[in-house]
mmCIF file of C-alpha atoms in Angstrom:
data_model
loop_
_atom_site.group_PDB
_atom_site.id
_atom_site.type_symbol
_atom_site.label_atom_id
_atom_site.label_comp_id
_atom_site.label_asym_id
_atom_site.label_seq_id
_atom_site.Cartn_x
_atom_site.Cartn_y
_atom_site.Cartn_z
ATOM 1 C CA LEU A 1 43.117 -79.975 19.484
ATOM 2 C CA ALA A 2 43.539 -76.493 17.964
ATOM 3 C CA PRO A 3 47.302 -76.973 17.327
ATOM 4 C CA ALA A 4 46.529 -80.283 15.583
ATOM 5 C CA ARG A 5 43.993 -78.536 13.383
ATOM 6 C CA ASP A 6 46.598 -75.873 12.493
ATOM 7 C CA VAL A 7 49.038 -78.587 11.450
ATOM 8 C CA VAL A 8 46.398 -80.360 9.358
ATOM 9 C CA GLU A 9 45.353 -77.084 7.732
ATOM 10 C CA HIS A 10 48.997 -76.321 6.955
ATOM 11 C CA PHE A 11 49.403 -79.648 5.131
ATOM 12 C CA LEU A 12 46.073 -79.372 3.339
ATOM 13 C CA ARG A 13 46.740 -75.862 1.967
ATOM 14 C CA PRO A 14 49.034 -77.022 -0.901
ATOM 15 C CA ILE A 15 46.591 -79.772 -1.837
ATOM 16 C CA HIS A 16 43.743 -77.284 -1.883
ATOM 17 C CA GLU A 17 45.732 -74.937 -4.095
ATOM 18 C CA ALA A 18 47.016 -77.718 -6.324
ATOM 19 C CA ASP A 19 43.984 -79.728 -7.264
ATOM 20 C CA ALA A 20 40.425 -78.587 -7.688
ATOM 21 C CA ALA A 21 39.235 -82.201 -7.733
ATOM 22 C CA LEU A 22 40.376 -82.636 -4.129
ATOM 23 C CA ARG A 23 38.665 -79.497 -2.826
ATOM 24 C CA GLU A 24 35.535 -81.491 -2.017
ATOM 25 C CA ILE A 25 37.613 -83.961 -0.012
ATOM 26 C CA ILE A 26 39.226 -81.115 1.891
ATOM 27 C CA MET A 27 35.866 -79.523 2.623
ATOM 28 C CA ASN A 28 34.652 -82.876 3.947
ATOM 29 C CA PHE A 29 37.780 -83.144 6.053
ATOM 30 C CA ARG A 30 37.142 -79.718 7.564
ATOM 31 C CA GLN A 31 33.600 -80.823 8.360
ATOM 32 C CA VAL A 32 35.026 -83.906 10.056
ATOM 33 C CA LEU A 33 37.362 -81.669 12.087
ATOM 34 C CA ARG A 34 34.342 -79.730 13.334
ATOM 35 C CA GLN A 35 32.654 -83.023 14.247
ATOM 36 C CA ILE A 36 35.820 -84.106 16.045
ATOM 37 C CA ASP A 37 35.738 -80.932 18.133
ATOM 38 C CA THR A 38 32.206 -81.856 19.203
ATOM 39 C CA LEU A 39 33.163 -85.479 19.901
ATOM 40 C CA VAL A 40 36.159 -84.487 22.010
ATOM 41 C CA GLU A 41 33.891 -82.463 24.224
ATOM 42 C CA THR A 42 31.563 -85.437 24.783
ATOM 43 C CA ASP A 43 33.578 -88.658 24.249
ATOM 44 C CA PRO A 44 37.271 -88.090 23.644
ATOM 45 C CA THR A 45 38.192 -91.738 23.072
ATOM 46 C CA ALA A 46 36.360 -94.510 21.218
ATOM 47 C CA GLU A 47 34.012 -92.552 18.992
ATOM 48 C CA LEU A 48 36.716 -90.081 18.021
ATOM 49 C CA THR A 49 39.137 -92.860 17.103
ATOM 50 C CA ALA A 50 36.526 -94.659 15.020
ATOM 51 C CA GLU A 51 35.563 -91.477 13.176
ATOM 52 C CA LEU A 52 39.195 -90.657 12.400
ATOM 53 C CA GLU A 53 39.803 -94.173 11.135
ATOM 54 C CA ARG A 54 36.739 -94.077 8.856
ATOM 55 C CA TYR A 55 37.687 -90.737 7.421
ATOM 56 C CA SER A 56 41.349 -91.674 6.951
ATOM 57 C CA LEU A 57 40.372 -94.739 4.924
ATOM 58 C CA SER A 58 37.970 -92.704 2.803
ATOM 59 C CA PHE A 59 40.554 -89.975 2.215
ATOM 60 C CA ALA A 60 43.233 -92.510 1.246
ATOM 61 C CA GLU A 61 40.880 -94.198 -1.228
ATOM 62 C CA ARG A 62 39.944 -90.918 -2.887
ATOM 63 C CA LEU A 63 43.618 -89.972 -3.212
ATOM 64 C CA ARG A 64 44.381 -93.369 -4.747
ATOM 65 C CA GLN A 65 41.589 -92.914 -7.263
ATOM 66 C CA ARG A 66 42.772 -89.410 -8.146
ATOM 67 C CA ARG A 67 46.363 -90.535 -8.643
ATOM 68 C CA SER A 68 45.288 -93.292 -11.007
ATOM 69 C CA THR A 69 43.643 -90.743 -13.331
ATOM 70 C CA ILE A 70 46.636 -88.427 -13.647
ATOM 71 C CA ASN A 71 48.544 -88.335 -16.932
ATOM 72 C CA PRO A 72 51.412 -90.896 -16.849
ATOM 73 C CA SER A 73 54.026 -88.314 -17.899
ATOM 74 C CA VAL A 74 52.919 -85.906 -15.184
ATOM 75 C CA ARG A 75 52.835 -88.733 -12.624
ATOM 76 C CA ARG A 76 56.412 -89.631 -13.574
ATOM 77 C CA MET A 77 57.489 -85.975 -13.331
ATOM 78 C CA VAL A 78 56.018 -85.783 -9.833
ATOM 79 C CA GLU A 79 57.893 -88.955 -8.861
ATOM 80 C CA ILE A 80 61.158 -87.545 -10.247
ATOM 81 C CA VAL A 81 60.736 -84.298 -8.320
ATOM 82 C CA GLU A 82 59.884 -86.151 -5.101
ATOM 83 C CA LYS A 83 63.058 -88.250 -5.383
ATOM 84 C CA GLN A 84 65.485 -85.861 -7.067
ATOM 85 C CA TYR A 85 64.417 -82.427 -5.740
ATOM 86 C CA SER A 86 68.012 -81.571 -4.814
ATOM 87 C CA ARG A 87 69.148 -81.750 -8.435
ATOM 88 C CA GLU A 88 68.799 -79.039 -11.044
ATOM 89 C CA LEU A 89 65.353 -79.836 -12.429
ATOM 90 C CA THR A 90 63.638 -77.774 -15.119
ATOM 91 C CA ILE A 91 60.637 -78.194 -17.348
ATOM 92 C CA ARG A 92 63.007 -78.025 -20.313
ATOM 93 C CA GLY A 93 65.080 -80.898 -18.905
ATOM 94 C CA MET A 94 61.942 -82.906 -18.245
ATOM 95 C CA ALA A 95 60.729 -82.261 -21.786
ATOM 96 C CA GLU A 96 64.027 -83.588 -23.156
ATOM 97 C CA GLN A 97 63.695 -86.666 -20.965
ATOM 98 C CA PHE A 98 60.150 -87.303 -22.200
ATOM 99 C CA ASN A 99 60.798 -86.236 -25.813
ATOM 100 C CA ALA A 100 58.094 -83.595 -25.498
ATOM 101 C CA ASN A 101 57.700 -79.909 -26.177
ATOM 102 C CA PRO A 102 58.491 -77.961 -22.972
ATOM 103 C CA VAL A 103 55.559 -75.567 -23.428
ATOM 104 C CA TYR A 104 53.142 -78.464 -23.920
ATOM 105 C CA LEU A 105 54.577 -80.383 -20.961
ATOM 106 C CA GLY A 106 54.398 -77.284 -18.738
ATOM 107 C CA ARG A 107 50.749 -76.715 -19.638
ATOM 108 C CA LEU A 108 49.918 -80.372 -19.121
ATOM 109 C CA PHE A 109 51.634 -80.359 -15.718
ATOM 110 C CA LYS A 110 49.693 -77.271 -14.647
ATOM 111 C CA GLU A 111 46.374 -78.686 -15.903
ATOM 112 C CA GLU A 112 46.932 -81.944 -14.031
ATOM 113 C CA THR A 113 48.337 -80.556 -10.771
ATOM 114 C CA GLY A 114 46.956 -77.039 -10.587
ATOM 115 C CA GLN A 115 50.394 -75.471 -10.295
ATOM 116 C CA SER A 116 53.429 -74.849 -12.441
ATOM 117 C CA PHE A 117 56.332 -77.260 -12.476
ATOM 118 C CA THR A 118 58.556 -74.696 -10.744
ATOM 119 C CA ALA A 119 55.958 -74.022 -8.038
ATOM 120 C CA PHE A 120 55.650 -77.763 -7.387
ATOM 121 C CA LEU A 121 59.431 -78.199 -7.262
ATOM 122 C CA ASN A 122 59.737 -75.306 -4.806
ATOM 123 C CA GLN A 123 56.925 -76.754 -2.683
ATOM 124 C CA VAL A 124 58.710 -80.112 -2.443
ATOM 125 C CA ARG A 125 62.038 -78.425 -1.647
ATOM 126 C CA ILE A 126 60.527 -76.206 1.054
ATOM 127 C CA ARG A 127 58.757 -79.211 2.611
ATOM 128 C CA GLU A 128 62.079 -81.057 2.814
ATOM 129 C CA ALA A 129 63.828 -77.956 4.161
ATOM 130 C CA LYS A 130 61.217 -77.694 6.913
ATOM 131 C CA ARG A 131 61.817 -81.329 7.830
ATOM 132 C CA GLN A 132 65.576 -80.791 7.975
ATOM 133 C CA LEU A 133 65.215 -77.622 10.044
ATOM 134 C CA LEU A 134 63.311 -79.579 12.670
ATOM 135 C CA GLU A 135 65.199 -82.877 12.551
ATOM 136 C CA THR A 136 68.811 -81.829 12.020
ATOM 137 C CA ASP A 137 71.291 -79.269 13.264
ATOM 138 C CA LYS A 138 72.441 -78.343 9.758
ATOM 139 C CA THR A 139 72.957 -74.674 9.028
ATOM 140 C CA VAL A 140 70.426 -72.861 6.886
ATOM 141 C CA ALA A 141 73.059 -72.623 4.133
ATOM 142 C CA ALA A 142 73.661 -76.389 4.242
ATOM 143 C CA ILE A 143 69.934 -77.087 4.118
ATOM 144 C CA ALA A 144 69.451 -74.679 1.215
ATOM 145 C CA SER A 145 72.169 -76.483 -0.696
ATOM 146 C CA SER A 146 70.901 -79.962 0.213
ATOM 147 C CA VAL A 147 67.429 -79.241 -1.154
ATOM 148 C CA GLY A 148 68.714 -77.803 -4.419
ATOM 149 C CA TYR A 149 69.127 -74.060 -3.986
ATOM 150 C CA LEU A 150 72.439 -72.526 -5.025
ATOM 151 C CA SER A 151 71.770 -69.261 -3.208
ATOM 152 C CA GLN A 152 71.009 -69.145 0.503
ATOM 153 C CA GLY A 153 69.476 -65.687 0.040
ATOM 154 C CA TYR A 154 67.085 -66.916 -2.624
ATOM 155 C CA PHE A 155 66.177 -69.916 -0.477
ATOM 156 C CA THR A 156 65.593 -67.738 2.591
ATOM 157 C CA ASN A 157 63.337 -65.328 0.697
ATOM 158 C CA LEU A 158 61.385 -68.154 -0.923
ATOM 159 C CA PHE A 159 61.025 -69.890 2.454
ATOM 160 C CA LYS A 160 59.711 -66.674 4.038
ATOM 161 C CA LYS A 161 57.239 -66.175 1.191
ATOM 162 C CA SER A 162 56.045 -69.780 1.388
ATOM 163 C CA VAL A 163 56.004 -70.414 5.143
ATOM 164 C CA GLY A 164 55.544 -66.918 6.542
ATOM 165 C CA CYS A 165 58.773 -66.749 8.518
ATOM 166 C CA PHE A 166 62.498 -67.125 7.958
ATOM 167 C CA PRO A 167 64.105 -70.588 8.284
ATOM 168 C CA ARG A 168 65.825 -69.796 11.599
ATOM 169 C CA GLU A 169 62.571 -68.478 13.051
ATOM 170 C CA TYR A 170 60.768 -71.610 11.869
ATOM 171 C CA ARG A 171 63.323 -73.810 13.618
ATOM 172 C CA LEU A 172 63.134 -71.832 16.862
ATOM 173 C CA ARG A 173 59.333 -71.742 16.946
ATOM 174 C CA ARG A 174 58.822 -75.428 16.172
ATOM 175 C CA ARG A 175 61.512 -77.049 18.283
#
C-alpha cells in the first residue's frame, strides 16, 4: 500500500499548494490513509472498500462545492488551460480575451487558485508530459513541443524542478 500512498501524495501536493480551502480535505484524506493502513492489516477487503467509497464520495462533493464558488472568469481560464495547454497562453492574452486588466486578472487568478497563472499552466503541461512519457514512445523533444514548450532545454529543466528527475529518468523509473 505504500506505493499507492506515494502516488496519492504526489497528486495531492499541487492541490495542497494551490488551495488553502482544500487543505482540510487533504488532511482528512491523510487521516483516512492511516485508517486504511490499519484496516488492511485486519480486514483487507469489505471494510476497506466501503471506507474508500465513503471518502471518495465526500471528497468529490467537497470539490464540487469548491468549484462552484470560484470566480467565473478564473474558472473559464482554468478550463482554457486544461484544453489548450499546448498553445501559447499568457495572462496578457487571457486579459484581452476577457476584456480585463492583466494585473487585476493575474491577482484574481492567484487569489482564487493559490498560484500564478504561469505556475498553473506549467503544472498542467508537466502533468500532460508525464502522461505522455509513460503512455507513448515520443521523444522528449516531441513531448516538450506537444505540451507547449518551444525549448527542450527549458522543458527539461522545468520538469526536473517540478518532478525531481529528468524526463528520461521519469520514463525509465515508471515504466
